[in-house]
Amino acid sequence: MPPSPSVEPSTETTETTEALTGELAREQAYLDAARAQLTRMRELAESLDASKASDAISGEVLGRVLARRIASLQDDPRTALFFGRIDVDPPGGPAEQFHIGRRHVSDEAGDPVVVDWRAPISTAFYRASPLEPMDVVLRRRFGVDRGRLTALEDEQLREPAPTDGAAGSILAAEIERPRTGPMRDIVSTIQPEQDEIVRSDVAVSVCVQGAPGTGKTAVGLHRAAWLLYSFRERLDRSGVLVVGPNRAFLDHIGAVLPSLGEVRVGHATIETLLGHGRVRADEPADVATLKGDARLAAVLHRAVWSQVARPTEALVVPRGVRKWRVPAYEVQEILDELAARGVRYSAARELLPQRLAHHVLLEMERSGEAPDDRVQDAVAKSPAVRKYVATTWPALDPQGLLHRLLSDAQALRAAAHDELTAEEQAMLLWDKPARTKGAARWSRADMALLDEVDDVLRRVPSLGHVVLDEAQDLSPMQLRAVGRRASTGSVTVLGDIAQGTTPWATGSWEEAMRHLGKDTHDLVVLDRGFRVPAVVIEYAARLLPHMAPGLGAPVSVRENPGRLELRPTAADELYSEVVRAVEAAAEAPGSVGVIVADASVDAVSSALAAASVPHGRLDVDHGDDEDRQVEVVPASVAKGLEFDRTVVVEPRAIAAAEPDERTGLRRLYVVLTRAVSGLTIVHAEPLPAELT
């Protein structure tokens, strides 16, 4: 066989390759210089001495500020300080280059070396297009491996080259990169429609309806980071909170904001947010649904304010040899005036002694005396006034009031008025009332009721911004609890109506936003799937017509269609087949989630352990902080998580574990859409008919 002819590369190809190699070397040198400047900035911050402040309090505050500053200037050698560059050439100004990264880096003169992705100039990196270039001549993206630049990709915006509309190879590779450990930021891959949400004004409440894989969670977290950058002074005072569905979810997203330089954001689940007592009881779904009904807010409000008694006797205050008297009708006028002021129950109660004392002073003045403010304070603190206030306007606590309502049919009937039917009142009453509030067996649904009572008694402080993820699963009363924590701020609400897996799941975003107290809001729909590959989302979308009619399926924009494998097996071979599927999935880099019905977690974990497959567990009793490639995940906590590959065990059992068919299909839809690259389904039982 004759040898193959040698092919010499063309001069043009050689010159292009050499030019790219030289340009990449120049960009790497720029990255090295930027890293040196970041080191200088950090060393300067570390050299500052908080102890030299003018006083101890100032020193403590300065110390905290410096600690945050030093933490934000840490360099991660596994990543590059910048991921992109834009060359701008505005008509009326000089041409400039800006390297866009996760944090701002400046040189000794204060000039920017790397521009923070949240800065206004960075908007053009995400939104510029050939139709609207925003003065951008060139957009460059960088490939990175272990902190070194490995590739660059340029996009000419004024004279764009022909394209088929597909994403650039570097952008596509970053989107499809295998997932390991917790969720990563998407700062280098934010799409224009996502960027518009991220940069919405702090005064705007945004609701994002996003199908699986559309990046809604990441968008919400990046919005929090952008708000803290753009409105730092305001939000430093009022605070930012992220509320997620469970602790596993918070652990999953916990690294995103620190990677963007933000460490001052609070995290909570709905359970920890409403931690008003120890949850010691479960209750039927219909009872929990009723307790989550917004009508309970009016019932609780009426129950609290009905404790203010109508005075039947005058207030008599002995002082010296005389007794001063405030008639009952005047006391009633005071009570009515305080109740009408719109303040909370306890705040109004604290005003009552001074108001009563003021009327006593008026009587003194009419008799010719000249009392001053000290006399009024003394009267307000006198035993007679304190006793009168205690009987007329009693002090309340949330647990005591709710305990009485749920254990006393007469008290519940009086508070319910026309809000609840007799049958609904009977559902709420405890079968065996606890003798004291301390012995009450509170349920999870009771926590939202206790929070409502607490707010009627004393106003819950408001934060500047709240990010609420998986909002579709919250009851109206839980939504009210979250909303009152942003009563003077704004919210970013994230969710998917099709993924509602609770009996009380919201029916529409308009309804949910109303319960949150945000009737005025922007509703945005994300339907381009960046995480879930096409073959997986198309398979899961078979469930949509049966559980969420009329809701469109997301459109995957991934170049890699992904992998879907069905592994039917015999019942006695189920766990052996699961082990084989997990071992095959773990051969490639990236995380593996083994998602099973909650009741099967122990059995699957034991099978993996017997086969010496290292793994973790994300159920509540066995959670830990160590990242492992393989995690066994109960179906009930899978929402919001993502894995490079998932092994789903017995879909029919996962769906059957829910209280009704629609909720079961929604739970299954969530489980099937957790995969970033590949989905393997292992089953001995027949698949649900909706999937076949």
XYZ file of C-alpha atoms in Angstrom:
692
model
C 0.000 0.000 0.000
C 1.605 3.297 -1.023
C 2.246 5.816 1.691
C -0.272 8.601 2.115
C 0.785 11.859 0.576
C 1.894 14.495 3.052
C -0.270 17.597 3.244
C 1.419 20.895 4.002
C -0.764 23.393 5.876
C -1.570 26.499 3.906
C 0.227 29.714 4.704
C -3.069 31.297 5.724
C -3.842 28.463 8.205
C -0.351 28.639 9.688
C -0.535 32.412 10.120
C -3.982 32.191 11.744
C -2.805 29.529 14.199
C 0.300 31.525 15.087
C -1.792 34.681 15.553
C -4.198 32.886 17.900
C -1.306 31.380 19.840
C 0.309 34.784 20.238
C -2.973 36.408 21.272
C -3.610 33.677 23.848
C -0.129 34.222 25.279
C -0.809 37.963 25.572
C -4.102 37.293 27.362
C -2.385 34.854 29.744
C 0.226 37.519 30.523
C -2.636 39.953 31.222
C -4.205 37.370 33.558
C -0.900 36.930 35.405
C -0.629 40.709 35.828
C -4.219 40.891 37.080
C -3.480 38.192 39.649
C -0.493 40.175 40.856
C -2.695 43.257 41.282
C -5.258 41.237 43.233
C -2.499 39.986 45.527
C -1.387 43.597 46.049
C -4.950 44.649 46.918
C -5.316 41.800 49.418
C -1.952 42.503 51.068
C -2.902 46.164 51.392
C -6.169 45.229 53.106
C -4.347 42.816 55.429
C -1.877 45.548 56.413
C -4.609 47.822 57.755
C -4.934 47.757 61.546
C -8.451 48.013 62.940
C -7.092 48.517 66.472
C -5.990 52.038 65.541
C -9.585 53.230 65.223
C -10.689 56.161 67.377
C -12.728 53.983 69.757
C -13.535 50.356 70.472
C -16.865 50.348 68.665
C -15.358 51.891 65.533
C -12.528 49.376 65.735
C -14.970 46.466 65.891
C -16.933 47.756 62.904
C -13.746 48.415 60.934
C -12.481 44.937 61.797
C -15.597 43.325 60.357
C -15.375 45.470 57.219
C -11.713 44.564 56.725
C -12.423 40.862 57.277
C -15.111 40.937 54.585
C -12.813 42.898 52.286
C -9.947 40.404 52.708
C -12.314 37.458 52.141
C -13.612 39.023 48.921
C -10.049 39.445 47.603
C -9.063 35.790 47.882
C -7.879 34.322 44.581
C -9.086 30.904 43.491
C -6.230 29.371 41.458
C -8.671 26.918 39.837
C -10.435 29.698 37.936
C -9.433 32.751 35.932
C -10.057 36.265 37.212
C -11.904 37.035 33.999
C -13.970 34.973 31.588
C -14.552 37.469 28.798
C -13.548 40.701 27.131
C -15.378 43.371 25.161
C -13.810 45.908 22.825
C -15.993 49.008 22.620
C -15.707 51.836 20.119
C -18.378 54.459 20.888
C -18.989 57.121 18.212
C -18.115 60.009 20.506
C -15.337 58.507 22.580
C -12.094 56.520 22.514
C -11.972 52.802 21.813
C -11.424 50.731 24.987
C -11.054 47.139 26.123
C -12.675 45.711 29.268
C -11.937 42.303 30.766
C -15.061 41.033 32.561
C -14.695 38.896 35.690
C -16.246 37.892 39.004
C -14.755 40.801 40.944
C -13.190 44.196 40.354
C -9.390 44.403 40.197
C -7.555 47.705 39.865
C -3.936 48.777 39.524
C -1.917 51.123 41.758
C -3.448 54.169 40.079
C -6.990 52.879 40.631
C -7.621 52.116 36.973
C -9.620 48.927 36.302
C -7.698 45.827 35.310
C -10.747 43.536 35.592
C -14.296 44.889 35.627
C -16.884 43.315 37.912
C -19.586 41.498 35.925
C -22.179 43.561 37.802
C -20.792 46.933 36.680
C -22.958 48.836 34.158
C -20.341 48.515 31.393
C -20.534 44.711 31.720
C -24.167 44.711 30.594
C -22.952 44.902 27.006
C -21.009 41.635 27.403
C -24.287 39.789 28.016
C -26.731 41.684 25.815
C -24.837 43.022 22.801
C -25.886 41.461 19.502
C -25.303 42.150 15.790
C -28.699 43.842 15.672
C -27.944 45.946 18.755
C -24.147 45.975 19.278
C -24.210 48.551 22.144
C -20.915 50.022 20.816
C -19.233 46.596 21.121
C -16.914 45.764 18.232
C -15.684 42.418 19.545
C -16.785 40.004 22.287
C -14.230 37.456 23.426
C -14.763 34.384 25.589
C -11.991 32.364 27.220
C -11.555 28.660 27.802
C -10.023 27.918 31.208
C -8.433 24.812 32.698
C -7.080 24.856 36.275
C -6.676 28.613 36.235
C -4.850 28.843 32.893
C -6.307 30.200 29.661
C -6.520 27.405 27.111
C -8.569 28.926 24.305
C -10.261 32.075 23.119
C -13.221 32.650 20.875
C -14.053 35.976 19.219
C -17.386 37.262 18.010
C -17.372 40.251 15.664
C -20.526 42.297 16.244
C -20.196 45.100 13.676
C -19.352 42.771 10.812
C -20.485 39.370 12.101
C -19.421 36.210 10.305
C -22.155 33.903 8.994
C -23.460 31.560 11.704
C -26.085 28.873 12.074
C -27.274 30.407 15.324
C -25.625 27.816 17.577
C -23.840 28.882 20.713
C -20.066 29.291 20.502
C -18.025 26.237 21.377
C -16.554 27.762 24.538
C -19.961 28.928 25.757
C -21.508 25.547 24.958
C -18.661 23.678 26.678
C -19.092 25.760 29.836
C -22.859 25.180 29.904
C -22.399 21.424 29.441
C -19.376 20.982 31.717
C -19.854 18.050 34.155
C -21.291 18.994 37.553
C -19.307 18.083 40.646
C -20.014 19.290 44.164
C -22.424 22.160 44.815
C -24.016 24.429 42.229
C -21.600 26.738 40.368
C -22.243 30.296 39.370
C -23.292 30.924 35.759
C -21.705 34.334 35.566
C -19.816 33.511 32.350
C -22.859 32.044 30.587
C -25.712 34.381 31.537
C -28.048 34.781 28.573
C -29.682 38.102 27.574
C -33.138 37.188 28.898
C -31.561 36.062 32.174
C -29.482 39.236 32.440
C -32.593 41.389 32.170
C -33.990 39.654 35.250
C -30.702 39.881 37.133
C -30.455 43.651 36.596
C -34.069 44.535 37.441
C -34.240 47.533 39.782
C -34.225 46.929 43.535
C -37.731 48.375 43.825
C -39.137 45.835 41.345
C -40.513 42.499 42.531
C -39.927 39.807 39.910
C -41.679 36.447 39.515
C -39.872 33.929 37.304
C -41.779 30.966 35.880
C -38.991 28.673 34.768
C -39.147 25.102 33.540
C -36.408 22.633 34.584
C -32.963 23.566 33.315
C -33.763 27.193 32.486
C -31.422 28.481 35.185
C -34.062 30.219 37.314
C -32.328 29.409 40.607
C -28.970 30.667 39.379
C -30.672 33.791 38.002
C -32.204 34.500 41.412
C -28.853 34.125 43.182
C -27.059 36.320 40.642
C -29.810 38.909 41.073
C -29.076 38.957 44.799
C -25.369 39.478 44.062
C -26.120 42.267 41.563
C -28.454 44.042 43.998
C -25.831 43.961 46.744
C -23.291 45.447 44.341
C -25.595 48.142 42.951
C -27.443 49.075 46.175
C -24.861 48.073 48.740
C -25.444 50.756 51.362
C -29.194 50.280 51.316
C -29.147 46.490 51.453
C -26.289 46.308 53.953
C -28.679 47.964 56.405
C -31.849 46.055 55.548
C -30.434 42.651 54.560
C -30.958 40.033 51.846
C -32.366 36.539 52.444
C -32.555 33.417 50.260
C -35.360 30.983 51.163
C -35.096 27.456 49.729
C -37.172 24.270 49.992
C -34.845 22.195 52.190
C -31.382 22.017 53.753
C -29.953 19.842 50.949
C -30.951 22.552 48.466
C -29.279 25.284 50.525
C -26.106 23.195 50.748
C -26.268 22.735 46.972
C -26.465 26.471 46.222
C -24.356 27.639 49.153
C -21.155 28.221 47.159
C -22.672 30.427 44.452
C -22.815 33.782 46.225
C -19.404 33.420 47.957
C -17.881 32.657 44.543
C -19.265 36.006 43.411
C -17.767 37.808 46.409
C -20.984 38.053 48.465
C -20.971 36.470 51.931
C -23.572 38.622 53.695
C -26.687 36.891 52.413
C -28.814 34.898 54.827
C -30.121 31.418 53.941
C -33.192 29.717 55.370
C -35.707 27.005 54.655
C -39.369 27.706 55.288
C -39.057 25.509 58.402
C -36.146 27.446 59.901
C -37.733 30.764 58.926
C -40.902 29.861 60.825
C -39.252 28.141 63.769
C -41.776 29.127 66.441
C -41.765 25.781 68.205
C -40.848 22.153 67.988
C -42.679 20.221 65.270
C -43.867 17.012 66.894
C -46.919 15.980 64.898
C -47.990 15.055 61.399
C -51.533 15.610 60.233
C -53.698 14.593 57.252
C -53.139 16.512 54.023
C -56.638 18.003 54.095
C -56.073 19.455 57.571
C -52.683 20.867 56.597
C -54.236 22.351 53.458
C -56.966 24.036 55.515
C -54.395 25.446 57.942
C -52.546 26.870 54.943
C -55.679 28.626 53.636
C -55.456 32.425 53.601
C -58.820 32.644 55.390
C -57.029 31.626 58.583
C -55.332 35.049 58.619
C -58.663 36.772 59.265
C -59.594 34.162 61.882
C -56.343 34.693 63.777
C -56.575 38.485 63.518
C -60.085 38.354 64.990
C -58.969 35.953 67.730
C -56.205 38.308 68.840
C -58.155 41.551 68.873
C -61.190 39.966 70.511
C -59.072 39.638 73.639
C -59.469 43.378 74.267
C -62.317 43.487 76.811
C -65.088 46.052 76.907
C -64.629 47.950 80.208
C -67.580 47.726 82.589
C -66.024 49.606 85.496
C -64.190 52.897 85.811
C -60.445 53.101 86.362
C -59.766 54.282 89.917
C -56.224 55.423 90.791
C -55.435 56.207 94.470
C -52.846 58.936 94.875
C -52.192 60.319 98.323
C -55.476 60.903 100.127
C -57.453 61.220 96.900
C -58.745 58.799 94.279
C -58.857 59.760 90.639
C -61.429 58.232 88.350
C -61.627 57.644 84.573
C -65.160 56.557 83.559
C -65.629 53.309 81.633
C -66.967 55.142 78.573
C -63.786 57.254 78.387
C -61.656 54.124 78.704
C -63.639 52.612 75.817
C -62.892 55.660 73.684
C -59.194 55.204 74.418
C -59.345 51.514 73.462
C -61.210 52.271 70.238
C -58.733 54.983 69.299
C -55.722 52.705 69.885
C -57.284 49.833 67.943
C -58.032 52.150 65.022
C -54.441 53.395 64.726
C -53.350 50.323 62.753
C -50.490 49.444 65.093
C -49.838 45.915 66.307
C -51.696 44.526 69.308
C -48.710 44.560 71.692
C -47.558 48.010 70.569
C -51.024 49.433 71.227
C -51.082 47.710 74.612
C -47.806 49.382 75.563
C -49.372 52.774 74.784
C -52.439 52.148 76.949
C -50.937 52.893 80.424
C -49.719 56.340 79.299
C -53.069 57.124 77.665
C -54.928 56.193 80.849
C -52.457 58.181 82.954
C -52.957 61.183 80.678
C -56.702 61.144 81.405
C -55.956 60.958 85.134
C -53.738 64.049 84.793
C -56.562 65.872 83.019
C -58.752 65.168 86.050
C -55.996 66.488 88.324
C -55.677 69.677 86.306
C -59.440 70.231 86.366
C -59.297 70.055 90.161
C -56.618 72.760 90.326
C -53.449 70.673 90.572
C -50.418 71.140 88.302
C -48.919 67.678 87.671
C -45.890 67.225 85.408
C -44.564 64.388 83.232
C -43.055 62.618 86.232
C -46.505 62.340 87.793
C -47.905 60.888 84.563
C -45.129 58.275 84.455
C -45.775 57.382 88.090
C -49.510 56.966 87.448
C -48.832 54.851 84.347
C -46.641 52.510 86.423
C -48.970 52.386 89.424
C -50.426 49.015 90.537
C -53.967 50.228 89.818
C -53.210 51.069 86.175
C -51.145 47.898 85.623
C -53.949 45.715 86.995
C -56.583 47.521 84.923
C -54.525 47.111 81.736
C -53.907 43.408 82.453
C -57.645 42.691 82.661
C -58.746 45.034 79.861
C -55.940 44.461 77.328
C -54.213 41.195 78.317
C -50.706 40.276 77.216
C -50.684 37.477 74.647
C -48.177 35.095 73.125
C -48.605 33.174 69.840
C -48.477 29.667 71.290
C -50.966 30.446 74.051
C -53.494 31.982 71.688
C -53.265 29.242 69.027
C -53.380 26.540 71.718
C -56.677 27.962 72.940
C -58.144 28.170 69.427
C -57.270 24.580 68.509
C -58.440 23.119 71.812
C -61.550 25.227 72.573
C -64.468 24.822 70.167
C -66.257 27.899 71.524
C -63.194 30.130 71.106
C -62.636 28.845 67.549
C -66.305 29.353 66.656
C -66.217 32.955 67.893
C -63.039 33.726 65.934
C -64.117 31.872 62.798
C -67.293 33.937 62.414
C -68.315 33.400 58.757
C -64.841 32.465 57.526
C -65.028 28.730 58.260
C -67.855 26.217 58.084
C -68.743 24.016 61.044
C -67.097 21.051 59.301
C -63.876 23.032 58.775
C -63.844 24.105 62.419
C -64.205 20.475 63.453
C -61.230 19.564 61.238
C -59.032 22.134 62.985
C -59.822 21.105 66.560
C -57.397 18.725 68.261
C -58.786 15.296 69.160
C -56.873 15.269 72.432
C -56.038 18.840 73.438
C -52.829 19.330 75.374
C -53.352 20.720 78.845
C -50.696 23.407 78.352
C -49.242 25.128 75.337
C -45.840 23.674 76.234
C -47.152 20.161 75.688
C -48.859 20.962 72.381
C -47.975 18.727 69.441
C -47.432 21.414 66.827
C -47.396 20.473 63.147
C -45.494 22.118 60.280
C -48.654 23.872 59.154
C -49.059 25.306 62.672
C -45.750 27.148 62.299
C -47.235 29.494 59.678
C -50.237 30.114 61.949
C -47.940 30.946 64.875
C -46.011 33.312 62.619
C -49.250 35.037 61.605
C -50.247 35.513 65.256
C -46.772 36.777 66.080
C -47.097 39.421 63.359
C -50.509 40.519 64.640
C -48.966 40.942 68.080
C -45.700 42.604 67.011
C -44.532 43.578 63.530
C -42.000 41.214 61.940
C -38.958 43.227 60.740
C -38.726 43.636 56.964
C -35.648 42.896 54.872
C -34.505 44.774 51.802
C -34.850 41.813 49.443
C -35.954 38.175 49.649
C -35.209 35.497 47.044
C -37.820 32.737 47.315
C -37.124 29.547 45.359
C -39.578 26.722 44.640
C -42.336 29.117 45.665
C -45.063 27.060 44.009
C -44.946 24.566 46.906
C -45.818 27.042 49.661
C -49.291 27.444 51.106
C -50.972 30.867 51.141
C -50.178 31.219 54.865
C -46.519 30.355 54.256
C -46.398 32.864 51.407
C -47.831 35.504 53.732
C -45.064 34.704 56.225
C -42.360 35.189 53.588
C -44.051 38.321 52.242
C -44.130 40.083 55.594
C -40.350 39.721 55.734
C -40.200 41.857 52.583
C -43.107 44.167 53.371
C -40.970 47.265 52.760
C -38.582 45.592 50.295
C -38.847 43.578 47.096
C -38.820 39.893 46.208
C -37.505 37.604 43.505
C -39.856 34.633 43.286
C -38.671 31.528 41.433
C -40.588 28.405 40.584
C -42.463 26.239 38.144
C -46.191 25.625 38.403
C -45.647 22.174 36.858
C -43.354 21.214 39.761
C -45.861 21.898 42.523
C -45.736 18.770 44.691
C -47.769 19.748 47.765
C -51.552 19.431 48.153
C -51.677 23.188 48.759
C -49.437 24.146 45.796
C -50.343 27.486 44.259
C -52.588 27.497 41.223
C -51.215 30.659 39.606
C -48.422 33.147 40.101
C -50.931 36.012 40.370
C -52.430 34.286 43.397
C -49.023 33.565 44.939
C -47.801 37.144 44.473
C -51.006 38.466 46.029
C -50.392 36.386 49.167
C -46.825 37.704 49.225
C -48.228 41.243 49.210
C -46.710 42.021 45.806
C -49.692 42.545 43.497
C -47.501 44.849 41.407
C -44.715 42.742 39.929
C -43.021 41.643 36.718
C -43.849 38.096 35.573
C -41.127 36.582 33.368
C -41.222 33.174 31.661
C -37.975 31.298 31.007
C -38.463 28.426 28.580
C -34.996 27.902 27.065
C -33.398 24.935 28.810
C -29.633 25.228 29.301
C -29.118 22.443 31.848
C -31.382 19.539 30.930
C -30.472 17.879 27.592
C -33.111 17.492 24.885
C -33.639 13.739 25.120
C -34.280 13.964 28.883
C -36.607 16.958 28.823
C -38.607 15.513 25.928
C -39.091 12.277 27.843
C -40.156 14.043 31.061
C -42.445 16.378 29.104
C -44.693 13.411 28.333
C -46.110 13.982 31.828
C -47.060 17.637 31.287
C -50.441 17.134 29.553
C -51.566 14.938 32.474
C -50.443 17.180 35.351
C -50.260 20.740 34.001
C -52.421 21.062 30.865
C -51.585 24.100 28.786
C -48.109 24.580 30.247
C -45.484 24.454 27.497
C -42.407 22.284 27.743
C -38.975 23.938 27.790
C -36.907 23.916 24.629
C -33.408 22.566 25.172
C -30.672 24.624 23.507
C -27.915 22.169 24.396
C -25.734 20.984 21.526
C -25.297 17.651 23.294
C -28.686 15.860 23.171
C -27.793 13.831 26.258
C -28.442 10.173 27.000
C -31.558 8.305 28.139
C -31.428 4.621 29.097
C -34.260 2.407 30.334
C -33.217 -0.670 32.314
C -36.171 -2.995 33.002
C -35.302 -5.866 35.314
C -36.808 -8.605 37.450
C -37.936 -7.721 40.977
C -35.301 -9.932 42.623
C -32.588 -8.317 40.480
C -33.636 -4.707 41.068
C -30.918 -3.641 43.501
C -28.193 -5.517 41.638
C -29.223 -3.670 38.478
C -29.199 -0.364 40.383
C -25.621 -1.055 41.499
C -24.557 -1.824 37.924
C -26.218 1.335 36.630
C -24.541 3.469 39.311
C -21.123 1.957 38.656
C -21.518 2.662 34.938
C -22.612 6.251 35.605
C -19.677 6.845 37.973
C -17.068 5.826 35.375
C -17.176 9.317 33.813
C -16.325 12.570 35.612
C -19.187 14.394 37.278
C -21.764 13.830 39.971
C -24.251 10.957 40.104
C -27.611 11.249 41.840
C -29.434 8.019 42.694
C -33.022 9.204 43.179
C -35.435 6.814 44.858
C -38.745 6.834 46.703
C -38.153 7.959 50.283
C -39.068 4.534 51.649
C -36.353 2.882 49.534
C -33.379 5.019 50.600
C -32.111 2.517 53.185
C -32.398 -0.453 50.819
C -30.600 1.257 47.941
C -27.886 2.621 50.234
C -27.337 -0.847 51.720
C -27.050 -2.374 48.240
C -24.431 0.190 47.217
C -22.522 -0.317 50.453
C -22.552 -4.099 49.996
C -21.059 -3.584 46.521
C -18.396 -1.233 47.970
C -19.700 1.779 46.028
C -18.761 4.931 47.997
C -21.743 7.244 48.330
C -23.431 9.834 50.456
C -27.056 10.314 51.467
C -29.120 13.472 51.296
C -31.930 12.379 53.584
C -32.309 14.376 56.775
C -31.008 11.737 59.179
C -27.824 10.988 57.285
C -26.866 14.355 55.777
C -23.289 15.582 56.010
C -21.112 18.271 54.479
C -18.758 16.026 52.492
C -19.027 16.122 48.706
C -19.154 12.691 47.086
C -19.485 11.702 43.465
C -22.476 9.444 44.193
C -25.378 10.621 46.360
C -28.546 8.694 47.247
C -31.375 11.206 47.102
C -34.910 10.779 48.474
C -37.415 11.924 45.859
C -38.885 14.409 48.336
C -35.650 16.428 48.518
C -34.574 16.216 44.858
C -36.232 19.487 43.888
C -33.732 22.205 42.949
C -30.754 19.818 42.842
C -28.809 18.868 39.727
C -26.421 16.031 38.918
C -24.357 15.282 35.858
C -26.042 11.882 35.613
C -29.019 10.496 37.498
C -30.176 6.959 38.153
C -33.905 6.971 38.904
C -35.202 3.851 40.635
C -38.829 2.698 40.227
C -40.650 5.753 38.840
C -44.031 4.179 39.645
C -43.126 3.911 43.346
C -41.953 7.530 43.401
C -45.279 8.717 41.971
C -47.362 6.401 44.165
C -45.801 7.781 47.355
C -47.678 11.084 46.897
C -51.240 11.629 48.193
C -52.889 11.931 44.752
C -52.178 11.105 41.114
C -51.461 14.662 39.916
C -49.044 15.356 42.752
C -47.354 12.020 42.077
C -46.809 12.867 38.420
C -45.439 16.277 39.370
C -43.000 14.672 41.799
C -41.898 12.297 39.060
C -41.454 15.205 36.634
C -39.131 16.867 39.136
C -37.115 13.676 39.603
C -36.709 13.006 35.882
C -35.379 16.505 35.177
C -32.417 16.529 37.582
C -29.910 15.242 35.003
C -27.420 17.481 33.225
C -26.021 14.837 30.856
C -27.669 11.449 31.191
C -30.691 9.737 32.760
C -30.902 6.024 33.540
C -34.197 4.533 34.728
C -34.086 1.202 36.537
C -37.453 -0.449 37.157
C -39.013 -3.797 37.957
C -42.555 -2.409 38.132
C -44.170 -1.188 34.882
C -43.524 2.453 34.076
C -46.438 4.859 34.584
C -48.718 4.822 31.551
C -48.108 8.546 30.998
C -44.447 7.795 30.193
C -45.138 4.983 27.765
